[in-house]
Short mmCIF file of N, CA, C and O in Angstrom, two decimals:
data_model
loop_
_atom_site.label_atom_id
_atom_site.label_comp_id
_atom_site.label_asym_id
_atom_site.label_seq_id
_atom_site.Cartn_x
_atom_site.Cartn_y
_atom_site.Cartn_z
N MET A 1 7.77 -5.43 -3.37
CA MET A 1 6.93 -6.60 -3.67
C MET A 1 7.03 -6.81 -5.18
O MET A 1 6.84 -5.87 -5.95
N GLY A 2 7.26 -8.00 -5.60
CA GLY A 2 7.38 -8.32 -6.99
C GLY A 2 6.05 -8.58 -7.65
O GLY A 2 5.87 -8.42 -8.85
N GLY A 3 5.07 -8.98 -6.89
CA GLY A 3 3.73 -9.26 -7.46
C GLY A 3 2.76 -9.70 -6.43
O GLY A 3 3.16 -10.12 -5.34
N LEU A 4 1.51 -9.54 -6.72
CA LEU A 4 0.46 -10.00 -5.81
C LEU A 4 -0.57 -10.80 -6.59
O LEU A 4 -1.16 -10.26 -7.51
N VAL A 5 -0.70 -12.00 -6.27
CA VAL A 5 -1.73 -12.84 -6.84
C VAL A 5 -2.36 -13.68 -5.78
O VAL A 5 -1.65 -14.42 -5.02
N VAL A 6 -3.67 -13.61 -5.67
CA VAL A 6 -4.40 -14.43 -4.70
C VAL A 6 -5.05 -15.53 -5.50
O VAL A 6 -5.69 -15.31 -6.54
N ASP A 7 -4.91 -16.76 -5.06
CA ASP A 7 -5.53 -17.93 -5.70
C ASP A 7 -7.01 -17.65 -5.98
O ASP A 7 -7.69 -17.13 -5.14
N GLU A 8 -7.39 -17.99 -7.21
CA GLU A 8 -8.77 -17.69 -7.64
C GLU A 8 -9.82 -18.26 -6.72
O GLU A 8 -10.90 -17.69 -6.61
N HIS A 9 -9.52 -19.31 -6.02
CA HIS A 9 -10.47 -19.92 -5.09
C HIS A 9 -10.65 -19.13 -3.77
O HIS A 9 -11.52 -19.37 -3.00
N HIS A 10 -9.71 -18.18 -3.57
CA HIS A 10 -9.70 -17.45 -2.29
C HIS A 10 -9.94 -15.98 -2.52
O HIS A 10 -9.90 -15.17 -1.55
N ARG A 11 -10.14 -15.58 -3.78
CA ARG A 11 -10.37 -14.12 -4.09
C ARG A 11 -11.69 -13.70 -3.43
O ARG A 11 -12.65 -14.46 -3.37
N GLY A 12 -11.75 -12.45 -3.01
CA GLY A 12 -12.99 -11.90 -2.44
C GLY A 12 -13.06 -12.13 -0.96
O GLY A 12 -14.01 -11.66 -0.32
N ALA A 13 -12.06 -12.77 -0.36
CA ALA A 13 -12.05 -13.04 1.08
C ALA A 13 -11.32 -11.98 1.85
O ALA A 13 -11.13 -12.09 3.07
N GLY A 14 -10.75 -10.96 1.18
CA GLY A 14 -10.03 -9.93 1.89
C GLY A 14 -8.56 -10.14 2.03
O GLY A 14 -7.87 -9.34 2.66
N ILE A 15 -8.04 -11.23 1.42
CA ILE A 15 -6.62 -11.54 1.59
C ILE A 15 -5.76 -10.51 0.92
O ILE A 15 -4.76 -10.02 1.47
N GLY A 16 -6.08 -10.15 -0.35
CA GLY A 16 -5.33 -9.18 -1.07
C GLY A 16 -5.30 -7.81 -0.36
O GLY A 16 -4.29 -7.14 -0.27
N LYS A 17 -6.47 -7.42 0.16
CA LYS A 17 -6.60 -6.13 0.85
C LYS A 17 -5.76 -6.17 2.10
O LYS A 17 -5.05 -5.15 2.42
N GLN A 18 -5.71 -7.31 2.81
CA GLN A 18 -4.89 -7.42 4.00
C GLN A 18 -3.39 -7.33 3.69
O GLN A 18 -2.65 -6.64 4.35
N ILE A 19 -2.96 -8.01 2.61
CA ILE A 19 -1.57 -7.96 2.20
C ILE A 19 -1.17 -6.51 1.82
O ILE A 19 -0.13 -6.04 2.24
N MET A 20 -2.02 -5.84 1.03
CA MET A 20 -1.71 -4.49 0.59
C MET A 20 -1.67 -3.55 1.80
O MET A 20 -0.85 -2.66 1.87
N SER A 21 -2.55 -3.74 2.71
CA SER A 21 -2.58 -2.87 3.94
C SER A 21 -1.26 -3.02 4.76
O SER A 21 -0.69 -2.04 5.21
N GLU A 22 -0.82 -4.26 4.87
CA GLU A 22 0.47 -4.52 5.58
C GLU A 22 1.66 -3.87 4.80
O GLU A 22 2.53 -3.32 5.43
N CYS A 23 1.63 -3.99 3.51
CA CYS A 23 2.68 -3.33 2.68
C CYS A 23 2.67 -1.83 2.89
O CYS A 23 3.72 -1.21 3.00
N GLU A 24 1.50 -1.26 2.92
CA GLU A 24 1.36 0.21 3.08
C GLU A 24 1.87 0.62 4.43
O GLU A 24 2.61 1.59 4.56
N LYS A 25 1.53 -0.14 5.45
CA LYS A 25 2.03 0.17 6.80
C LYS A 25 3.53 0.10 6.86
O LYS A 25 4.20 1.00 7.43
N TRP A 26 4.10 -0.98 6.31
CA TRP A 26 5.57 -1.13 6.27
C TRP A 26 6.24 0.03 5.55
O TRP A 26 7.22 0.60 6.03
N ALA A 27 5.68 0.40 4.37
CA ALA A 27 6.23 1.46 3.59
C ALA A 27 6.22 2.80 4.38
O ALA A 27 7.21 3.53 4.42
N TRP A 28 5.08 3.08 5.00
CA TRP A 28 4.91 4.34 5.77
C TRP A 28 5.93 4.38 6.94
O TRP A 28 6.60 5.36 7.17
N MET A 29 6.06 3.23 7.63
CA MET A 29 6.93 3.19 8.81
C MET A 29 8.42 3.28 8.39
O MET A 29 9.28 3.60 9.21
N ASN A 30 8.72 2.98 7.13
CA ASN A 30 10.08 3.02 6.65
C ASN A 30 10.37 4.28 5.79
O ASN A 30 11.32 4.28 5.03
N GLY A 31 9.52 5.25 5.90
CA GLY A 31 9.75 6.56 5.30
C GLY A 31 9.32 6.74 3.85
O GLY A 31 9.64 7.77 3.24
N PHE A 32 8.58 5.80 3.31
CA PHE A 32 8.03 5.97 1.95
C PHE A 32 6.78 6.71 2.01
O PHE A 32 5.98 6.55 2.91
N ASN A 33 6.49 7.50 0.99
CA ASN A 33 5.26 8.28 0.91
C ASN A 33 4.34 7.85 -0.21
O ASN A 33 3.34 8.50 -0.48
N LYS A 34 4.76 6.84 -0.95
CA LYS A 34 3.93 6.38 -2.08
C LYS A 34 4.23 4.91 -2.40
O LYS A 34 5.34 4.47 -2.26
N ILE A 35 3.21 4.21 -2.84
CA ILE A 35 3.37 2.84 -3.37
C ILE A 35 2.88 2.90 -4.78
O ILE A 35 1.77 3.41 -5.10
N ARG A 36 3.62 2.32 -5.71
CA ARG A 36 3.19 2.23 -7.10
C ARG A 36 2.99 0.73 -7.43
O ARG A 36 3.83 -0.10 -7.11
N VAL A 37 1.89 0.45 -8.01
CA VAL A 37 1.54 -0.92 -8.38
C VAL A 37 1.43 -0.97 -9.92
O VAL A 37 0.82 -0.10 -10.54
N ARG A 38 2.05 -1.97 -10.51
CA ARG A 38 1.93 -2.21 -11.93
C ARG A 38 1.08 -3.46 -12.13
O ARG A 38 1.24 -4.50 -11.44
N SER A 39 0.13 -3.40 -13.08
CA SER A 39 -0.74 -4.50 -13.36
C SER A 39 -0.94 -4.64 -14.83
O SER A 39 -1.18 -3.68 -15.52
N SER A 40 -0.86 -5.84 -15.38
CA SER A 40 -1.07 -6.08 -16.77
C SER A 40 -2.37 -5.46 -17.25
O SER A 40 -3.38 -5.54 -16.55
N GLY A 41 -2.32 -4.89 -18.44
CA GLY A 41 -3.52 -4.26 -18.97
C GLY A 41 -4.73 -5.19 -19.12
O GLY A 41 -5.88 -4.74 -19.16
N LYS A 42 -4.47 -6.48 -19.16
CA LYS A 42 -5.54 -7.44 -19.35
C LYS A 42 -6.22 -7.84 -18.01
O LYS A 42 -7.26 -8.49 -18.05
N ARG A 43 -5.63 -7.46 -16.88
CA ARG A 43 -6.12 -7.91 -15.60
C ARG A 43 -7.15 -6.96 -15.03
O ARG A 43 -6.96 -6.30 -14.01
N GLU A 44 -8.30 -6.88 -15.70
CA GLU A 44 -9.27 -5.89 -15.31
C GLU A 44 -9.88 -6.07 -13.91
O GLU A 44 -10.13 -5.12 -13.23
N ALA A 45 -9.99 -7.31 -13.46
CA ALA A 45 -10.42 -7.53 -12.09
C ALA A 45 -9.42 -6.98 -11.08
O ALA A 45 -9.79 -6.38 -10.06
N ALA A 46 -8.15 -7.15 -11.38
CA ALA A 46 -7.11 -6.64 -10.48
C ALA A 46 -7.19 -5.08 -10.49
O ALA A 46 -7.03 -4.44 -9.40
N HIS A 47 -7.46 -4.45 -11.65
CA HIS A 47 -7.56 -3.02 -11.71
C HIS A 47 -8.72 -2.53 -10.82
O HIS A 47 -8.56 -1.54 -10.07
N ARG A 48 -9.86 -3.21 -10.89
CA ARG A 48 -10.98 -2.82 -10.03
C ARG A 48 -10.64 -2.97 -8.55
O ARG A 48 -11.02 -2.17 -7.71
N PHE A 49 -9.87 -4.04 -8.23
CA PHE A 49 -9.43 -4.25 -6.84
C PHE A 49 -8.61 -3.08 -6.33
O PHE A 49 -8.87 -2.52 -5.29
N TYR A 50 -7.62 -2.65 -7.12
CA TYR A 50 -6.75 -1.59 -6.70
C TYR A 50 -7.51 -0.27 -6.53
O TYR A 50 -7.29 0.46 -5.59
N VAL A 51 -8.42 0.02 -7.45
CA VAL A 51 -9.23 1.22 -7.31
C VAL A 51 -10.05 1.16 -6.06
O VAL A 51 -10.21 2.10 -5.32
N ALA A 52 -10.64 -0.03 -5.77
CA ALA A 52 -11.51 -0.21 -4.62
C ALA A 52 -10.80 0.04 -3.30
O ALA A 52 -11.41 0.43 -2.35
N ILE A 53 -9.48 -0.21 -3.31
CA ILE A 53 -8.71 0.00 -2.05
C ILE A 53 -7.97 1.30 -2.06
O ILE A 53 -7.11 1.53 -1.22
N GLY A 54 -8.33 2.18 -2.97
CA GLY A 54 -7.86 3.56 -2.89
C GLY A 54 -6.73 3.96 -3.86
O GLY A 54 -6.23 5.04 -3.82
N TYR A 55 -6.35 3.07 -4.72
CA TYR A 55 -5.30 3.39 -5.70
C TYR A 55 -5.94 4.09 -6.91
O TYR A 55 -7.09 3.87 -7.23
N GLU A 56 -5.12 4.93 -7.56
CA GLU A 56 -5.57 5.73 -8.66
C GLU A 56 -4.80 5.42 -9.88
O GLU A 56 -3.54 5.37 -9.85
N GLU A 57 -5.44 5.18 -11.00
CA GLU A 57 -4.71 4.93 -12.27
C GLU A 57 -3.98 6.17 -12.71
O GLU A 57 -4.54 7.24 -12.76
N LYS A 58 -2.70 5.97 -13.05
CA LYS A 58 -1.86 7.13 -13.42
C LYS A 58 -1.51 7.13 -14.89
O LYS A 58 -1.34 8.18 -15.42
N LYS A 59 -1.36 5.97 -15.48
CA LYS A 59 -1.05 5.92 -16.89
C LYS A 59 -1.38 4.59 -17.49
O LYS A 59 -1.55 3.64 -16.76
N TRP A 60 -1.48 4.58 -18.80
CA TRP A 60 -1.73 3.30 -19.52
C TRP A 60 -0.55 3.08 -20.43
O TRP A 60 -0.06 4.00 -21.09
N GLN A 61 -0.07 1.86 -20.46
CA GLN A 61 1.14 1.53 -21.22
C GLN A 61 0.90 0.21 -21.97
O GLN A 61 0.29 -0.68 -21.49
N LYS A 62 1.43 0.19 -23.22
CA LYS A 62 1.41 -1.01 -23.98
C LYS A 62 2.81 -1.50 -24.21
O LYS A 62 3.74 -0.68 -24.23
N VAL A 63 2.98 -2.76 -24.42
CA VAL A 63 4.31 -3.39 -24.68
C VAL A 63 4.24 -4.02 -26.07
O VAL A 63 3.30 -4.74 -26.39
N PHE A 64 5.25 -3.79 -26.85
CA PHE A 64 5.33 -4.34 -28.19
C PHE A 64 6.55 -5.22 -28.34
O PHE A 64 7.59 -4.93 -27.91
N ASP A 65 6.32 -6.40 -28.97
CA ASP A 65 7.40 -7.35 -29.24
C ASP A 65 7.45 -7.62 -30.75
O ASP A 65 6.42 -7.51 -31.41
N LYS A 66 8.62 -8.01 -31.24
CA LYS A 66 8.80 -8.47 -32.58
C LYS A 66 9.67 -9.63 -32.52
O LYS A 66 10.83 -9.53 -32.07
N LEU A 67 9.21 -10.77 -32.99
CA LEU A 67 10.05 -11.96 -33.03
C LEU A 67 11.03 -11.83 -34.19
O LEU A 67 10.63 -11.42 -35.26
N LEU A 68 12.24 -12.22 -33.97
CA LEU A 68 13.28 -12.12 -35.01
C LEU A 68 13.70 -13.47 -35.48
O LEU A 68 13.64 -14.43 -34.80
#
């Protein structure tokens, strides 16, 4: 999965949880034992969502750019 975004007008309706549940089922049935999710450091609501559905934060990372 390249990304998960639920339209702001539909958040809280269980759509994201349903999508993640189906992804987890697919992964398990296809021999995977882990799913890793990456989320921008600024997306605090998304972080709370992932924790609420059982994901655990593993590391914090920053990205640095320099315009040339």
